[in-house]
Coordinates of C-alpha atoms in Angstrom, one line a residue:
X1 CA 68.3 105.2 100.9
X2 CA 67.7 108.2 102.9
X3 CA 70.5 109.8 104.8
X4 CA 70.3 109.6 108.6
X5 CA 70.2 112.5 110.9
X6 CA 73.7 112.7 113.0
X7 CA 71.9 111.4 116.0
X8 CA 71.6 108.1 114.4
X9 CA 75.6 108.2 112.9
X10 CA 78.4 106.6 114.1
X11 CA 81.3 109.1 114.1
X12 CA 84.6 106.7 114.2
X13 CA 88.0 108.5 115.6
X14 CA 90.3 106.4 113.8
X15 CA 94.1 107.1 115.6
X16 CA 92.9 108.6 119.1
X17 CA 95.0 110.3 121.0
X18 CA 95.1 113.3 123.7
X19 CA 95.2 115.9 121.3
X20 CA 93.7 116.9 117.6
X21 CA 91.8 113.4 117.6
X22 CA 90.2 114.5 121.5
X23 CA 89.6 118.1 120.0
X24 CA 87.7 116.5 116.9
X25 CA 85.7 114.1 118.5
X26 CA 84.6 116.8 120.9
X27 CA 84.0 119.1 118.6
X28 CA 81.9 116.6 116.2
X29 CA 79.9 115.8 120.0
X30 CA 79.4 119.5 120.2
X31 CA 77.9 119.5 116.6
X32 CA 75.2 116.8 117.1
X33 CA 76.9 114.1 116.4
X34 CA 75.7 111.5 119.4
X35 CA 77.4 107.7 118.6
X36 CA 81.3 107.9 118.3
X37 CA 83.9 105.7 118.4
X38 CA 87.0 105.8 119.5
X39 CA 90.3 103.7 117.9
X40 CA 93.9 103.6 119.3
X41 CA 96.0 100.6 120.9
X42 CA 95.1 101.0 124.4
X43 CA 91.7 99.8 125.8
X44 CA 92.2 101.7 129.4
X45 CA 93.3 104.7 127.7
X46 CA 90.4 104.9 125.3
X47 CA 87.9 103.8 128.5
X48 CA 88.8 106.8 129.9
X49 CA 88.3 109.2 126.8
X50 CA 84.7 107.5 125.8
X51 CA 83.8 107.8 129.5
X52 CA 84.6 111.3 129.8
X53 CA 82.8 111.9 126.2
X54 CA 79.9 110.4 127.5
X55 CA 79.7 112.5 131.0
X56 CA 80.7 115.7 129.4
X57 CA 78.4 115.5 126.4
X58 CA 75.5 113.2 127.2
X59 CA 76.3 110.8 123.6
X60 CA 77.1 107.2 123.6
X61 CA 80.6 106.4 122.9
X62 CA 83.0 103.6 123.2
X63 CA 86.9 102.8 123.0
X64 CA 87.9 99.8 120.9
X65 CA 91.3 98.3 120.7
X66 CA 92.8 97.8 117.1
X67 CA 96.2 98.3 115.7
X68 CA 95.8 100.8 112.5
X69 CA 98.8 98.9 110.4
X70 CA 96.5 95.8 110.9
X71 CA 94.0 96.1 107.8
X72 CA 92.2 92.8 108.5
X73 CA 91.9 94.2 112.4
X74 CA 90.7 97.5 111.2
X75 CA 87.6 95.6 108.9
X76 CA 86.8 93.5 111.6
X77 CA 86.5 96.5 114.3
X78 CA 84.4 98.9 112.1
X79 CA 82.0 95.9 111.9
X80 CA 82.1 95.4 115.9
X81 CA 81.3 99.2 115.7
X82 CA 78.4 99.1 113.8
X83 CA 76.7 96.3 116.3
X84 CA 78.1 97.7 119.4
X85 CA 76.7 101.3 118.5
X86 CA 73.6 100.2 116.7
X87 CA 74.0 102.4 113.7
X88 CA 75.9 103.2 110.5
X89 CA 79.1 104.8 110.5
X90 CA 78.3 108.9 108.9
X91 CA 82.3 110.3 109.7
X92 CA 85.5 108.1 109.4
X93 CA 88.0 110.5 110.9
X94 CA 91.7 109.2 110.2
X95 CA 94.5 110.3 112.1
X96 CA 97.2 107.7 112.7
X97 CA 100.7 108.4 114.5
X98 CA 103.4 106.1 113.3
X99 CA 106.6 105.7 114.7
X100 CA 109.2 108.1 113.3
X101 CA 112.6 106.9 111.9
X102 CA 115.4 108.7 110.1
X103 CA 116.3 107.7 106.5
X104 CA 119.1 106.0 107.5
X105 CA 118.3 104.4 110.2
X106 CA 114.6 103.2 109.2
X107 CA 113.5 99.9 109.4
X108 CA 111.4 97.8 106.5
X109 CA 108.8 96.7 109.5
X110 CA 109.0 100.6 110.6
X111 CA 108.2 101.6 106.6
X112 CA 105.7 99.2 106.0
X113 CA 103.4 99.6 109.5
X114 CA 103.4 103.5 108.4
X115 CA 102.5 103.0 104.8
X116 CA 99.3 100.0 106.3
X117 CA 98.3 102.8 109.3
X118 CA 98.0 106.0 106.5
X119 CA 97.3 104.0 103.4
X120 CA 96.4 100.6 103.1
X121 CA 94.4 100.4 106.4
X122 CA 92.7 103.8 105.3
X123 CA 91.2 101.9 101.6
X124 CA 90.3 98.8 103.3
X125 CA 88.3 100.6 106.0
X126 CA 86.7 103.1 103.5
X127 CA 85.7 99.7 101.1
X128 CA 84.4 98.1 103.9
X129 CA 81.9 101.0 105.2
X130 CA 81.0 102.7 101.5
X131 CA 77.4 102.1 101.5
X132 CA 77.2 103.6 105.5
X133 CA 79.1 106.6 104.1
X134 CA 76.8 106.7 101.2
X135 CA 73.5 106.5 102.9
X136 CA 74.7 109.3 105.3
X137 CA 76.0 111.3 102.7
X138 CA 79.5 110.7 104.8
X139 CA 82.7 112.2 105.3
X140 CA 86.4 110.5 105.6
X141 CA 88.1 113.4 107.5
X142 CA 91.9 112.9 107.9
X143 CA 95.1 114.5 109.3
X144 CA 97.8 115.6 107.3
X145 CA 101.0 116.9 107.7
X146 CA 103.6 119.6 106.1
X147 CA 106.5 117.2 106.0
X148 CA 104.4 115.4 103.1
X149 CA 104.7 118.4 100.8
X150 CA 107.5 118.9 98.1
X151 CA 108.8 121.6 99.8
X152 CA 113.0 122.6 100.9
X153 CA 111.9 123.3 104.5
X154 CA 109.7 120.3 105.1
X155 CA 112.3 118.4 103.7
X156 CA 114.6 119.6 105.9
X157 CA 112.9 119.3 108.8
X158 CA 111.9 115.5 108.1
X159 CA 115.8 115.0 107.9
X160 CA 116.4 117.2 111.1
X161 CA 113.1 115.0 113.2
X162 CA 114.4 111.9 111.7
X163 CA 111.1 111.4 110.5
X164 CA 111.7 110.0 107.1
X165 CA 108.9 107.0 107.8
X166 CA 106.2 109.7 108.2
X167 CA 107.2 111.9 106.0
X168 CA 107.0 109.5 103.2
X169 CA 103.7 107.3 104.6
X170 CA 101.7 111.0 104.7
X171 CA 103.0 111.4 101.1
X172 CA 101.1 108.5 100.2
X173 CA 98.3 109.5 101.8
X174 CA 98.1 112.4 100.3
X175 CA 97.8 111.2 96.9
X176 CA 95.2 108.4 98.8
X177 CA 93.3 111.1 100.2
X178 CA 92.9 112.6 96.0
X179 CA 92.2 109.6 94.4
X180 CA 89.7 108.6 97.1
X181 CA 87.9 112.3 97.0
X182 CA 87.3 111.7 93.2
X183 CA 86.5 107.7 93.3
X184 CA 83.3 108.7 96.1
X185 CA 82.4 112.1 95.1
X186 CA 79.4 110.2 92.9
X187 CA 78.5 108.4 95.8
X188 CA 77.7 111.6 98.0
X189 CA 80.7 111.0 100.2
X190 CA 83.3 113.7 100.9
X191 CA 87.0 113.3 101.4
X192 CA 89.2 115.8 102.4
X193 CA 92.5 116.4 104.7
X194 CA 93.8 119.1 107.2
X195 CA 97.1 119.5 106.2
X196 CA 99.3 120.4 109.9
X197 CA 102.2 122.7 108.9
X198 CA 103.5 123.1 112.4
X199 CA 103.7 121.8 115.6
X200 CA 100.4 121.3 117.5
X201 CA 100.9 121.9 121.5
X202 CA 100.8 119.3 123.3
X203 CA 101.6 116.4 120.8
X204 CA 105.1 114.6 120.4
X205 CA 106.5 116.4 117.6
X206 CA 106.1 119.7 120.5
X207 CA 109.4 118.2 121.9
X208 CA 110.4 122.1 122.8
X209 CA 106.5 122.8 124.4
X210 CA 106.6 126.0 122.0
X211 CA 104.1 125.2 119.5
X212 CA 101.3 127.6 119.5
X213 CA 99.0 125.9 117.5
X214 CA 96.3 124.3 119.4
X215 CA 94.7 121.4 118.5
X216 CA 90.9 122.9 119.0
X217 CA 91.8 125.3 116.2
X218 CA 93.0 122.2 114.0
X219 CA 89.3 120.4 115.3
X220 CA 87.6 123.6 113.8
X221 CA 89.3 122.9 110.6
X222 CA 87.8 119.7 110.4
X223 CA 84.0 121.0 111.5
X224 CA 84.7 123.9 108.6
X225 CA 86.0 121.3 105.8
X226 CA 82.9 118.6 106.6
X227 CA 80.5 121.7 106.4
X228 CA 81.4 123.2 103.4
X229 CA 83.1 120.4 100.8
X230 CA 84.7 123.0 98.9
X231 CA 88.2 121.7 99.1
X232 CA 90.3 118.6 99.3
X233 CA 93.0 120.1 101.0
X234 CA 93.1 122.7 103.6
X235 CA 96.3 123.8 105.9
X236 CA 96.4 124.4 109.5
X237 CA 97.0 126.9 110.7

């Protein structure tokens, strides 16, 4: 089956919010993709964001409310996306945000939800759309975090920020990215992660509002990663 064009394939933005994912959606729209699906929990937020994309980029965009920690729901919504936007999925951008909890107060439910949204739902989503991705020479792109790295500075930050659930789930995600990359490469599918090493301006971790790394800069990293396809992991900044 011949690859479809950017105008035919769908970009799925999973874990949509006003920061990195919003900038990634706009970036891919500017690169010629004309069908974009936005996923998060709140339909009203998604409807407003989709309407803005339609107005500013003259594309088809629609929001789909879903809990990314529910693998079954994620698989179901992917089928709805293909039907509603009348196409196949060419790019899956995965950007879940789980509630942070510290190592001494994390709950089993909190950790399970973070791992489900970062790993379990990701893998099952890829299983559901692997044929689409292969037909499109597609890509799976993920937002990683410096907290996932085995580096004393980032480990101390994890403790200070009470973000053990996120650090653990993002570390598991990083290994999953590595496995998926090698498993899907023979099918012509690229898998890569941008590991964000600083707080991003306007996002929940920019508590002091002193961050200098912009969502637009991170989005540019994703576009470069997908275009070059020469590295599994790149860092921002």
